[in-house]
CSV table of C-alpha atoms in Angstrom, one decimal:
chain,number,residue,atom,x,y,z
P,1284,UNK,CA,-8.2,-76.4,26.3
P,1285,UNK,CA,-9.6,-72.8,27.0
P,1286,UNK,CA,-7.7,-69.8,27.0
P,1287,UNK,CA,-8.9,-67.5,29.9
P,1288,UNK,CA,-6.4,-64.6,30.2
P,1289,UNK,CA,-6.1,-61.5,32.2
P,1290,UNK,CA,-7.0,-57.9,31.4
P,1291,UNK,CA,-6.8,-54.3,32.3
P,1292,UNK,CA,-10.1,-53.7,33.5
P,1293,UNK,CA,-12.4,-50.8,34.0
P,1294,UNK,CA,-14.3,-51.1,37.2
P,1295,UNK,CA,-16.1,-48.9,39.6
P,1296,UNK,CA,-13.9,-46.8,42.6
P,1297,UNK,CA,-14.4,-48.7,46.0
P,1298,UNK,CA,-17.1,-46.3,46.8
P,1299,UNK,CA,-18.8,-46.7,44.1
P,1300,UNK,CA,-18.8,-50.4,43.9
P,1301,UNK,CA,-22.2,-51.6,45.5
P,1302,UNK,CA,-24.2,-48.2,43.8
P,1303,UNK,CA,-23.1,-48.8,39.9
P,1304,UNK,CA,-23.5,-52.8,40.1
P,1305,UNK,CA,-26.7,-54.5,39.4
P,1306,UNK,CA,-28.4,-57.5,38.3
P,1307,UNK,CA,-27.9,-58.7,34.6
P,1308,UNK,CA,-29.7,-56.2,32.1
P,1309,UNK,CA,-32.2,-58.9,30.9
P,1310,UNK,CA,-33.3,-60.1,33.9
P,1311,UNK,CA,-35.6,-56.8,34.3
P,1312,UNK,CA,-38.6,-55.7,31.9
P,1313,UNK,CA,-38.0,-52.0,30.9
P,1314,UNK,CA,-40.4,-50.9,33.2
P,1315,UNK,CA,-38.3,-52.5,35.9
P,1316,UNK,CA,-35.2,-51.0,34.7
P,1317,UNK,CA,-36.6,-47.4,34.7
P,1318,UNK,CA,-37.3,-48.3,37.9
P,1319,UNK,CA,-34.3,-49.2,39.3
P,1320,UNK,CA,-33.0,-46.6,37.5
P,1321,UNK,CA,-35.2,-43.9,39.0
P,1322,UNK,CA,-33.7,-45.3,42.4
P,1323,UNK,CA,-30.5,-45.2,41.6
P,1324,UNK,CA,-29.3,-43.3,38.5
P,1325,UNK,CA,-25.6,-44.6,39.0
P,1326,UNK,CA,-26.4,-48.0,38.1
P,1327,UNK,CA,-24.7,-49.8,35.7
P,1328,UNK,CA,-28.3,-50.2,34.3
P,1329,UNK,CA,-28.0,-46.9,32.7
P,1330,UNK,CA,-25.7,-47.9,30.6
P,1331,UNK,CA,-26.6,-51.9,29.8
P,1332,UNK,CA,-30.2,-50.5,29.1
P,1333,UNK,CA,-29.5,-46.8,27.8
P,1334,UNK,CA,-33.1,-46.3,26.9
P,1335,UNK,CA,-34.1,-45.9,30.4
P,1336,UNK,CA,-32.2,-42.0,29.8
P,1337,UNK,CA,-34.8,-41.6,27.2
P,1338,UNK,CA,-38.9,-41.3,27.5
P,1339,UNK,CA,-41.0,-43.8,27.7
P,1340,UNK,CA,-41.8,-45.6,24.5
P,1341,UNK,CA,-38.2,-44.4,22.8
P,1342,UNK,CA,-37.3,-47.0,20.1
P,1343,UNK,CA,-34.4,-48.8,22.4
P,1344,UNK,CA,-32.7,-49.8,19.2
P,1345,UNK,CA,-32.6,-46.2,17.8
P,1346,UNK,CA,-28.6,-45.4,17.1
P,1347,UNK,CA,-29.0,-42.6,19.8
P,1348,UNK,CA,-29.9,-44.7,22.4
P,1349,UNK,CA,-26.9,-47.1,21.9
P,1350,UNK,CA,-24.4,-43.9,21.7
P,1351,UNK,CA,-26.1,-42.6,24.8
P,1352,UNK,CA,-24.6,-45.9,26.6
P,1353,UNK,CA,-20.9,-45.4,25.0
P,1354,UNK,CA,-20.9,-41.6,26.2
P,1355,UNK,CA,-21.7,-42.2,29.7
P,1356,UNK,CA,-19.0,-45.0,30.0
P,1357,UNK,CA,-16.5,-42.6,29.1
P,1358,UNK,CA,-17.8,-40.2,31.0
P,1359,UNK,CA,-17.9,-42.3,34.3
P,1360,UNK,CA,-14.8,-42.7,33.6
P,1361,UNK,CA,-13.8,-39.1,33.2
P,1362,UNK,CA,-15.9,-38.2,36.6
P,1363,UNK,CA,-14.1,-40.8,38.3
P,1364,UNK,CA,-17.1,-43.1,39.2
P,1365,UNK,CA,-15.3,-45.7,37.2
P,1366,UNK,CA,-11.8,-46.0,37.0
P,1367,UNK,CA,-9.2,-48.2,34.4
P,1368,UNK,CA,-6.4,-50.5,35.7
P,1369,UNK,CA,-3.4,-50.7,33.5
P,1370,UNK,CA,-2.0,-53.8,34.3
P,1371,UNK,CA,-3.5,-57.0,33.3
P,1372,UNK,CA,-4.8,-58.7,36.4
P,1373,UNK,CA,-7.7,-61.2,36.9
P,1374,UNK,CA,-10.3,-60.6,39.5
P,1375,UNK,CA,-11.4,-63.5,41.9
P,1376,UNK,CA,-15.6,-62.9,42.2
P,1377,UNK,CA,-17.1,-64.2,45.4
P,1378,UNK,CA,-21.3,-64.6,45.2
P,1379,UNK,CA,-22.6,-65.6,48.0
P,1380,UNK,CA,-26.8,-65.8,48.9
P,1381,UNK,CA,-28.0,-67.4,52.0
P,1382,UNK,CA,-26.1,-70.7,52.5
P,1383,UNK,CA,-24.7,-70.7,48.9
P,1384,UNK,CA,-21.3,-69.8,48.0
P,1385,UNK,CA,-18.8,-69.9,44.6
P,1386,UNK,CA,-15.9,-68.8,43.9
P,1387,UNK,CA,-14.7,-67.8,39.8
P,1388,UNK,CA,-11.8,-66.3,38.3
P,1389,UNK,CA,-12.9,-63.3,36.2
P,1390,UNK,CA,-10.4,-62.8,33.0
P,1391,UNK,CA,-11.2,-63.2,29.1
P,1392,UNK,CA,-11.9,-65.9,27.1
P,1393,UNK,CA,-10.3,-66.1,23.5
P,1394,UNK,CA,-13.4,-65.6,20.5
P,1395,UNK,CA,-11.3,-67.9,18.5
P,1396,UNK,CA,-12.3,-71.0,21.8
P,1397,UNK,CA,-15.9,-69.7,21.1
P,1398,UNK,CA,-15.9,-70.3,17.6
P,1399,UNK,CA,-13.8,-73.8,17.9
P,1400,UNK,CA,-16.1,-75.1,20.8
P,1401,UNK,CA,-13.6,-74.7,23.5
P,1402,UNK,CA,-16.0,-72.4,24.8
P,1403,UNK,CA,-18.8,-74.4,25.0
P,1404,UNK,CA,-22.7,-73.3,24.1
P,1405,UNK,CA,-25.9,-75.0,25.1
P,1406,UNK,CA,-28.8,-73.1,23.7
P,1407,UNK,CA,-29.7,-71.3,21.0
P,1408,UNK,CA,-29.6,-67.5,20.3
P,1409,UNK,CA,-32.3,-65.3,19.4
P,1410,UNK,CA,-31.9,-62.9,16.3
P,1411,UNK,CA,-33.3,-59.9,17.8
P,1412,UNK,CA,-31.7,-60.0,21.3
P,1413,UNK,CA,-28.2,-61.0,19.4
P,1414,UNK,CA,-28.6,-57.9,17.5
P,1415,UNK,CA,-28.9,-55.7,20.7
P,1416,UNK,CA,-25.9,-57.1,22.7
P,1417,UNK,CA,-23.6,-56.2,19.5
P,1418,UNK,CA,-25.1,-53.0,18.5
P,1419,UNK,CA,-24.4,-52.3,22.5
P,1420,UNK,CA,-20.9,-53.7,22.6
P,1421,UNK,CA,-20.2,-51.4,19.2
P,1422,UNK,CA,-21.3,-48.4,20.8
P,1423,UNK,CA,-19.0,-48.6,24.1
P,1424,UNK,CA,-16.7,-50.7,22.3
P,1425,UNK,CA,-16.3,-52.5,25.6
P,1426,UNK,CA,-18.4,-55.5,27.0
P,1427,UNK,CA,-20.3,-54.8,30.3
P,1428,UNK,CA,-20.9,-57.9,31.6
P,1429,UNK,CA,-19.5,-60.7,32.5
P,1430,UNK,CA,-20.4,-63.9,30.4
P,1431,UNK,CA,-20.8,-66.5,33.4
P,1432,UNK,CA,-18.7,-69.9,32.4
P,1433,UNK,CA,-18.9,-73.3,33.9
P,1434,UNK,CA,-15.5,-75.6,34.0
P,1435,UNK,CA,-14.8,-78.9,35.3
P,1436,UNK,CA,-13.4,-78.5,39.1
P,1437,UNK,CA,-9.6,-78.0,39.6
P,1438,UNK,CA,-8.3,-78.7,43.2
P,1439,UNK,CA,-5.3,-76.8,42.1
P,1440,UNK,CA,-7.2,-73.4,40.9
P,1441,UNK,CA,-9.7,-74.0,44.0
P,1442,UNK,CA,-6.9,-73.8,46.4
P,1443,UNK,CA,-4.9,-70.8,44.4
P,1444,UNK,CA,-8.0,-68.6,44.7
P,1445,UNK,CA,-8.8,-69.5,48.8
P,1446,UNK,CA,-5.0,-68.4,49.3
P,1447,UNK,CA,-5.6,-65.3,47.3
P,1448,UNK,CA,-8.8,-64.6,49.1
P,1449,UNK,CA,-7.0,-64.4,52.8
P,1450,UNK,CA,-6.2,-60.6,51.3
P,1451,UNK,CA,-8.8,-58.0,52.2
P,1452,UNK,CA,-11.0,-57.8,48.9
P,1453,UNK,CA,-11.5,-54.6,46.9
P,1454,UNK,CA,-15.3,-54.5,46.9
P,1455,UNK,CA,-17.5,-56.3,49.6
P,1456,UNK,CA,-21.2,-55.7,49.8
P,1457,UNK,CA,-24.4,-56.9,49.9
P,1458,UNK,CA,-27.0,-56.0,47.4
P,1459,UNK,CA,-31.0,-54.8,47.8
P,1460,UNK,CA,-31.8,-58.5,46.7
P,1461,UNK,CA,-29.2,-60.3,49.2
P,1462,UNK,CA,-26.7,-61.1,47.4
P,1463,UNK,CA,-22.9,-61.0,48.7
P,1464,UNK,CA,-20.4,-60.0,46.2
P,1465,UNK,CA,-16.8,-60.0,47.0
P,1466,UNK,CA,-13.7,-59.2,44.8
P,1467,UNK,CA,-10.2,-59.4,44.9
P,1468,UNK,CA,-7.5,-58.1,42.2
P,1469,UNK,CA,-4.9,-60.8,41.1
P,1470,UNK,CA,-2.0,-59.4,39.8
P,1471,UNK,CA,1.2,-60.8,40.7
P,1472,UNK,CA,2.8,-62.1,38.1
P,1473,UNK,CA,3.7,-65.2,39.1
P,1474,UNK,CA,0.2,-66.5,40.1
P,1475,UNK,CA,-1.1,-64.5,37.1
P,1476,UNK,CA,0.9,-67.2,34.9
P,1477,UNK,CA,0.6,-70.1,36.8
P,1478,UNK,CA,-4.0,-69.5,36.4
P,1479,UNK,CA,-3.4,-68.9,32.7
P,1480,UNK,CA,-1.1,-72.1,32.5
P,1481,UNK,CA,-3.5,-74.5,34.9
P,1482,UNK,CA,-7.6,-73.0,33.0
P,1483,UNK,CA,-5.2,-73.8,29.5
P,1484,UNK,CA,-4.6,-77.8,31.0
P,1485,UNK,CA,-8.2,-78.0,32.3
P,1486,UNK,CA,-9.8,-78.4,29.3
P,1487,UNK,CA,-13.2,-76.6,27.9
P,1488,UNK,CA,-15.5,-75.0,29.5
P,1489,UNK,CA,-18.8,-74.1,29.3
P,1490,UNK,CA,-21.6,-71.2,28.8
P,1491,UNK,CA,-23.8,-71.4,32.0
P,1492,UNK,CA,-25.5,-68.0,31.0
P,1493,UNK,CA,-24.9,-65.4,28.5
P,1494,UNK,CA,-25.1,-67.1,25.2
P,1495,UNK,CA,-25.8,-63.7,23.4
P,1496,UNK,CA,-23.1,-61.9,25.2
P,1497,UNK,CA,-20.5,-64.0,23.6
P,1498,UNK,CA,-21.9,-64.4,20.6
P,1499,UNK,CA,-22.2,-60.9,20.2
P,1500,UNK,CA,-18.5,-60.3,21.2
P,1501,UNK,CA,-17.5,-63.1,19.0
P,1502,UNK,CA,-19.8,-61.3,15.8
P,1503,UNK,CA,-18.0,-57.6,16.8
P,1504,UNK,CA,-14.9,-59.5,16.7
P,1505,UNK,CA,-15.2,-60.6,13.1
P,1506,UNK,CA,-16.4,-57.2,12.2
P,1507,UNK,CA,-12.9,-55.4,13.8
P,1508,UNK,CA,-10.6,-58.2,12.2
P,1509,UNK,CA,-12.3,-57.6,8.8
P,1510,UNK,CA,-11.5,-53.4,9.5
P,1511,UNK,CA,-8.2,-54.6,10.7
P,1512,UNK,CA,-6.6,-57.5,8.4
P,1513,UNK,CA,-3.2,-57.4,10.0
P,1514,UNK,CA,-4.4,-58.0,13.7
P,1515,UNK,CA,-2.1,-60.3,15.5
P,1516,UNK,CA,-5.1,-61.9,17.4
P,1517,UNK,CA,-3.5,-60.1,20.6
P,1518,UNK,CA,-6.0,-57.4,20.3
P,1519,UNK,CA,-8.7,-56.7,23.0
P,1520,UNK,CA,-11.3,-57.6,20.5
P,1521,UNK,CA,-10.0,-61.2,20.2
P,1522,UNK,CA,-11.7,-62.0,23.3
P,1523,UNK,CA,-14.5,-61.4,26.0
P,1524,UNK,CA,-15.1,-60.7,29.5
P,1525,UNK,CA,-16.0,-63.8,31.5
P,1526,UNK,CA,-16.1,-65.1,35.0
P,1527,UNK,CA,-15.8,-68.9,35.4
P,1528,UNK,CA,-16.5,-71.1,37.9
P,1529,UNK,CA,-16.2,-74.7,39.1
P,1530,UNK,CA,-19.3,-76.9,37.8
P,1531,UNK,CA,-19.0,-78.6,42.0
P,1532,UNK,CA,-19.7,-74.6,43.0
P,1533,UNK,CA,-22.9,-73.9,41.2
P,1534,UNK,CA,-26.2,-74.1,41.8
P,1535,UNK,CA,-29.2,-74.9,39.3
P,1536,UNK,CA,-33.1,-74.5,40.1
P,1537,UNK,CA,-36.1,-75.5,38.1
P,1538,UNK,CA,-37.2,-73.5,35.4
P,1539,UNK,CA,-40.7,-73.8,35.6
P,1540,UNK,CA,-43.8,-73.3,33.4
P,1541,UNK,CA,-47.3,-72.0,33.8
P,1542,UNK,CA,-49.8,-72.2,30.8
P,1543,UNK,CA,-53.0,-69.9,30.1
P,1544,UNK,CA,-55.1,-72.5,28.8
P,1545,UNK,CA,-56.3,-76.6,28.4
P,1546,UNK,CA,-55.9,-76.3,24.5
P,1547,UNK,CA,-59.4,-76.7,24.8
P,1548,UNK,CA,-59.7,-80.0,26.7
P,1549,UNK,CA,-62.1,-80.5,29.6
P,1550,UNK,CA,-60.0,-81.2,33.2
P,1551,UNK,CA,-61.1,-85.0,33.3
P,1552,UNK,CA,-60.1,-85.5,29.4
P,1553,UNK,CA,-56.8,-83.3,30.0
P,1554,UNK,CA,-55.5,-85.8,32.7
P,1555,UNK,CA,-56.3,-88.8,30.4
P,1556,UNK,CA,-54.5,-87.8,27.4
P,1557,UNK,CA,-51.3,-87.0,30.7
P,1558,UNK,CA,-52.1,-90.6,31.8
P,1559,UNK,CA,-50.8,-92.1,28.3
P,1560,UNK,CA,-47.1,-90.9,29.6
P,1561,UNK,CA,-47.0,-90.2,33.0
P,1562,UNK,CA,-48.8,-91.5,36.0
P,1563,UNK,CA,-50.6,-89.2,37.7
P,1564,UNK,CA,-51.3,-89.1,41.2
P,1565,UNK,CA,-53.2,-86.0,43.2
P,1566,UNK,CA,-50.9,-85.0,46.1
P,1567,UNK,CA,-53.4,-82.5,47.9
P,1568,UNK,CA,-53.2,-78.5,48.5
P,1569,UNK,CA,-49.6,-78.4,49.6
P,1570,UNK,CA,-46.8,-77.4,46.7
P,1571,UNK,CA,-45.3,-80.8,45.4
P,1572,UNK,CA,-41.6,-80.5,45.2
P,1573,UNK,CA,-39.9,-82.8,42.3
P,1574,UNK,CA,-37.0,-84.2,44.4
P,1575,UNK,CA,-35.5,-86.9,41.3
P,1576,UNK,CA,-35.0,-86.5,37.6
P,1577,UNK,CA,-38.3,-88.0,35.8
P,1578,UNK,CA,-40.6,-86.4,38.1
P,1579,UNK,CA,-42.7,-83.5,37.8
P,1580,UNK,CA,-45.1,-81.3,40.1
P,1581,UNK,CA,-48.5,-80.1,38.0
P,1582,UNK,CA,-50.8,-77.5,39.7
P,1583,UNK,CA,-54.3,-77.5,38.4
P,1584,UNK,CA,-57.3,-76.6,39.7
P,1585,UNK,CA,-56.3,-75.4,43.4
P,1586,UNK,CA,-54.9,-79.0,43.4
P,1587,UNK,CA,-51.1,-80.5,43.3
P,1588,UNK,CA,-49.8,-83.5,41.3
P,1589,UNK,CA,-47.2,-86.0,41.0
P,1590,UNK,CA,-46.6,-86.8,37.3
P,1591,UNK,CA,-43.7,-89.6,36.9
P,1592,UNK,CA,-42.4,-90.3,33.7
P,1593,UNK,CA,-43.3,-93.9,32.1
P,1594,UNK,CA,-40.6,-95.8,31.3
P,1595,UNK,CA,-41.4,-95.8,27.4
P,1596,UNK,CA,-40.7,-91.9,27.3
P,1597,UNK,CA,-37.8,-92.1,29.1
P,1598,UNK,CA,-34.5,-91.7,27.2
P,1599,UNK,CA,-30.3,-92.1,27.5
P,1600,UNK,CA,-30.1,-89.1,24.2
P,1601,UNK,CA,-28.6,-86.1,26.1
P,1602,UNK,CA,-30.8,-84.0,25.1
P,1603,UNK,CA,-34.6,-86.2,24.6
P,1604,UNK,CA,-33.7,-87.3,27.8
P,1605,UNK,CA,-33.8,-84.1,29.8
P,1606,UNK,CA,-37.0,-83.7,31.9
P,1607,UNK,CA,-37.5,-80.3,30.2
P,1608,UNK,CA,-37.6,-82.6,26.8
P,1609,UNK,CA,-39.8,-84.8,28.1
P,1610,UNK,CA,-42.8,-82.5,29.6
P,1611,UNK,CA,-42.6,-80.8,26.1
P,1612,UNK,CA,-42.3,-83.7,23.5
P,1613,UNK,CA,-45.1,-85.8,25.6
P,1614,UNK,CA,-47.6,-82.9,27.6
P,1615,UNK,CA,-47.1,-79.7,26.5
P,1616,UNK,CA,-46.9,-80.4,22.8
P,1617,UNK,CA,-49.0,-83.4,22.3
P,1618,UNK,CA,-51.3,-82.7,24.1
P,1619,UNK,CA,-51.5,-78.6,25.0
P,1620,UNK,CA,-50.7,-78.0,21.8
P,1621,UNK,CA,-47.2,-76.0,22.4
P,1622,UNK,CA,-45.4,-76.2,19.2
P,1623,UNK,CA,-43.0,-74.1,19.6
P,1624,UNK,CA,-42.1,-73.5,23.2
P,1625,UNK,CA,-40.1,-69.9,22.4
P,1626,UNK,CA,-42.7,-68.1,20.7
P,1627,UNK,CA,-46.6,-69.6,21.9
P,1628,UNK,CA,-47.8,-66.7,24.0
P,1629,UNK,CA,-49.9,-69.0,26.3
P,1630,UNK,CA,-46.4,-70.5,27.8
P,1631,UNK,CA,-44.2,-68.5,30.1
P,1632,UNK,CA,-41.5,-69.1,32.5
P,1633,UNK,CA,-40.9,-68.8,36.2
P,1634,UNK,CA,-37.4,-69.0,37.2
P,1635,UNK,CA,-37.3,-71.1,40.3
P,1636,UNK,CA,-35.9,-68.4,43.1
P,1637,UNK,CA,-39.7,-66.9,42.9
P,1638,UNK,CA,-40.3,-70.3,44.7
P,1639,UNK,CA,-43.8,-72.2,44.4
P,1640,UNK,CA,-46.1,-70.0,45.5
P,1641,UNK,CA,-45.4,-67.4,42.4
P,1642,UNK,CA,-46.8,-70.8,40.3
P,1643,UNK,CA,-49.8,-70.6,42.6
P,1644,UNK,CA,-50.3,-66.8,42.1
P,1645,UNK,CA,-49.8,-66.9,38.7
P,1646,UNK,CA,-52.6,-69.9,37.9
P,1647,UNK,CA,-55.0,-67.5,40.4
P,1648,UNK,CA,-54.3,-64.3,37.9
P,1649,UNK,CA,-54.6,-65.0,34.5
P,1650,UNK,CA,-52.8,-69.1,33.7
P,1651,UNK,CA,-54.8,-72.1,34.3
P,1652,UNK,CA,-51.9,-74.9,34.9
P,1653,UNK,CA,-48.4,-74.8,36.1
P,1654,UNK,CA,-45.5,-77.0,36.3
P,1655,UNK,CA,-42.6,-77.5,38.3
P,1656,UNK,CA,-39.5,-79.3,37.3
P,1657,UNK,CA,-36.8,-81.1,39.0
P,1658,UNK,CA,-33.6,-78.6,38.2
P,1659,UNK,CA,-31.3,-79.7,35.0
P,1660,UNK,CA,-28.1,-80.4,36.8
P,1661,UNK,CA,-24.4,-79.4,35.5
P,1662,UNK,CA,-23.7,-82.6,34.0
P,1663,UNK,CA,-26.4,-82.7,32.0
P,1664,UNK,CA,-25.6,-79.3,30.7
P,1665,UNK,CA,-22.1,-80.6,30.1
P,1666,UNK,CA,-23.1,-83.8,28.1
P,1667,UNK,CA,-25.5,-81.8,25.7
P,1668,UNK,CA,-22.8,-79.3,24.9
P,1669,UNK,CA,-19.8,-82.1,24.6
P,1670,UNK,CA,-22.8,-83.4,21.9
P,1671,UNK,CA,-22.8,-80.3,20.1
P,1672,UNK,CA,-26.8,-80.3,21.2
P,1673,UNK,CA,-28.6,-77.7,21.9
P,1674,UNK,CA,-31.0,-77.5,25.4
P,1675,UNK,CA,-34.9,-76.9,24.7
P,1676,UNK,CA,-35.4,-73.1,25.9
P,1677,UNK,CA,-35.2,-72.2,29.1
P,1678,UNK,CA,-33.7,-75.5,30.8
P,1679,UNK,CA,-31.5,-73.6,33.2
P,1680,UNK,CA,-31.6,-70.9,36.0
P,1681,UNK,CA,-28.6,-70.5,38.0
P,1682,UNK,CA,-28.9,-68.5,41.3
P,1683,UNK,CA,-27.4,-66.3,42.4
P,1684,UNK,CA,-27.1,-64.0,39.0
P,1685,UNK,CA,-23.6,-61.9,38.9
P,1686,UNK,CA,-23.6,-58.7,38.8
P,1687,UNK,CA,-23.2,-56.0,35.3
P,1688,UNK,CA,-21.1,-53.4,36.0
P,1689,UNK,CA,-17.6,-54.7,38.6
P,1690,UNK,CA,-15.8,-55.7,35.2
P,1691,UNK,CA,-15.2,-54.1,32.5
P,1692,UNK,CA,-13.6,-55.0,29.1
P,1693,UNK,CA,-12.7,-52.7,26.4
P,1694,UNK,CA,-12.0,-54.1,23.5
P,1695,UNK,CA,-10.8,-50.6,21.4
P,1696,UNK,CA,-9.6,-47.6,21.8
P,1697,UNK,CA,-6.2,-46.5,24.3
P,1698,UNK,CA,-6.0,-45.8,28.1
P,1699,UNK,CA,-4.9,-42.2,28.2
């Protein structure tokens, strides 16, 4: 069982709403975020990425930069731009794009889940970005963003929330990328408890994105019970801002690769060393979508592939047995010589909104291969982290993204 409880949250005025959200902080290069931030110097990115108020080539981890982002929280918050609700209240979160639409329950999740795996992980950290996220939560002693969970579905909760949503919502916009955001405040009491009670019965749930977020919450935690010995564990610090939503809601694309080089191999030698574990068939000039698990599209030379999976490679191990497991252990690394795929400069990643054509673009520019991947599903995501596995790096890109900047969680410090 999970514990996801209400909060009093700080959150933009209804004017303010669709100008201070924006996109996660580290989905945009810091050139993209001074951008955005020259655009719109009321975005939340101001304050998730404070070194955008600095000039360019400022150390971002210099201890004036993170105290620039706690000031002009509290600031906002004197101007009025954001403002703080006293009661604790949960927040249903409606993202929308094109067809595609889910609904979560925004609330906190308890640090002590995260650290007894009721709160579920599925991919490893990174030391430097870790360190960021809890230097940042330190300085505005409050978490900006939401960590996006993943639970099994609920009928019950799924039918609470449509109810709820036949209110008019707070917030409703659109944003420059097309995405709809909706929001309603839950705070009747009654329904307040009844949630809590039914996300306590449901069993764990799961990190669909934000691993650093919560384990940076979870290490600031630690740091504020060791300053405080005789917290009760009712303390805002005890937990983290979340929005979670039904695994039969979300959506998954591919996470696809491009590569600079053959490792050295000739184009006719390449595809025999791919034969020993994957037939490979030449589909023509038109983008090859991967429609089932075990198959994979390859783009080389102006030309498309098919490359299925032989059965010898193929696995029932939750993790060996993901197609993202499978293109590294038996192409990338055998044979591309990838070794490590978080840190070999000739790999990178294309999330899978950009489409096919950005693996096209890129192999025109500067990459000489590129591979698209049938999407990870939800299940699978579950059944690595019911193992207590962890997913190779970057297995997953859910679409749409929610936004920084609606919720806000304070973990110190007293409403006045």
């Amino acid at each position: 069982m999970a514990v996801i409880r209400p909060f009093s949250c700080i959150r933009p005025t209804m004017e303010n709403a669709s100008v201070v959200a924006s996109r996660p902080y580290d989905v945009f290069s810091e050139e993209e975020a001074r951008q955005a931030v020259g655009r719109n110097p009321h975005s939340i990115l101001t304050i998730t990425r404070p070194e955008t108020q600095f000039p360019a080539g400022t150390d971002p981890a210099a201890p004036e930069v993170y105290a620039a982002a706690g000031e002009r929280l509290e600031a906002w918050i004197r101007q009025g731009i954001l403002e703080e609700d006293r009661e604790p209240s949960y927040y249903i979160y409606e993202v929308s794009v094109g067809a595609h639409q889910q609904t979560g329950l925004v609330g906190c999740a308890s640090v002590d889940d995260y650290w007894n795996h009721q709160v579920k992980a599925h991919e490893a950290v990174r030391t430097k970005k870790l360190e960021d996220r809890t230097r940042h939560i330190e300085a505005c002693a409050a978490q900006t963003g939401p960590v996006f969970l993943a639970s099994h579905a609920s009928p019950e909760i799924t039918n609470t929330l449509a109810h709820a949503k036949l209110r008019a919502p707070l917030y409703s916009f659109t944003s420059e990328e097309g995405v709809g955001h909706r929001v309603w405040k839950l705070s009747d009491p009654a329904i307040v408890a009844s949630l809590e009670r039914k996300f306590a019965s449901l069993g764990p749930v799961y990190i669909a994105d934000g691993h650093h977020r919560a384990f940076a919450a979870a290490r600031v935690c630690e740091k504020m019970r060791k300053a405080n010995p005789n917290y009760t564990g009712e303390e805002p610090f005890n937990y983290f801002l979340c929005a979670v939503f039904p695994e039969d809601e979300l959506q998954i694309l591919a996470y696809n690769r491009v590569l600079r080089d053959l490792n050295g191999l000739g184009t006719g030698e390449f595809l025999a060393r791919v034969e020993e574990s994957f037939d490979v068939r030449p589909v023509g000039t038109t983008a090859f979508y991967p429609k089932f698990k075990g198959i994979f599209g390859m783009y080389l030379d102006g030309c498309w592939y098919m490359l299925s999976a032989r059965k010898k490679i193929l696995s029932q191990d939750p993790v060996e047995g993901l197609d993202v497991s499978l293109l590294q252990n038996y192409l990338l690394g055998p044979v591309l010589g990838v070794e490590d795929p978080r840190t070999d400069p000739r790999l990178d990643f294309i999330g899978g909104i950009r489409g096919f054509r950005a693996l096209e673009e890129r192999c025109r520019e500067e990459m000489r291969i590129a591979f698209a991947l049938h999407p990870t599903s939800i299940r699978e995501l579950f059944a690595v982290a019911d193992a207590d596995r962890l997913m190779p790096p970057k297995s997953t890109w859910f679409e749409p993204k929610l936004a920084s900047g609606l919720f806000i969680h304070r973990i110190s410090g007293a409403q006045e």
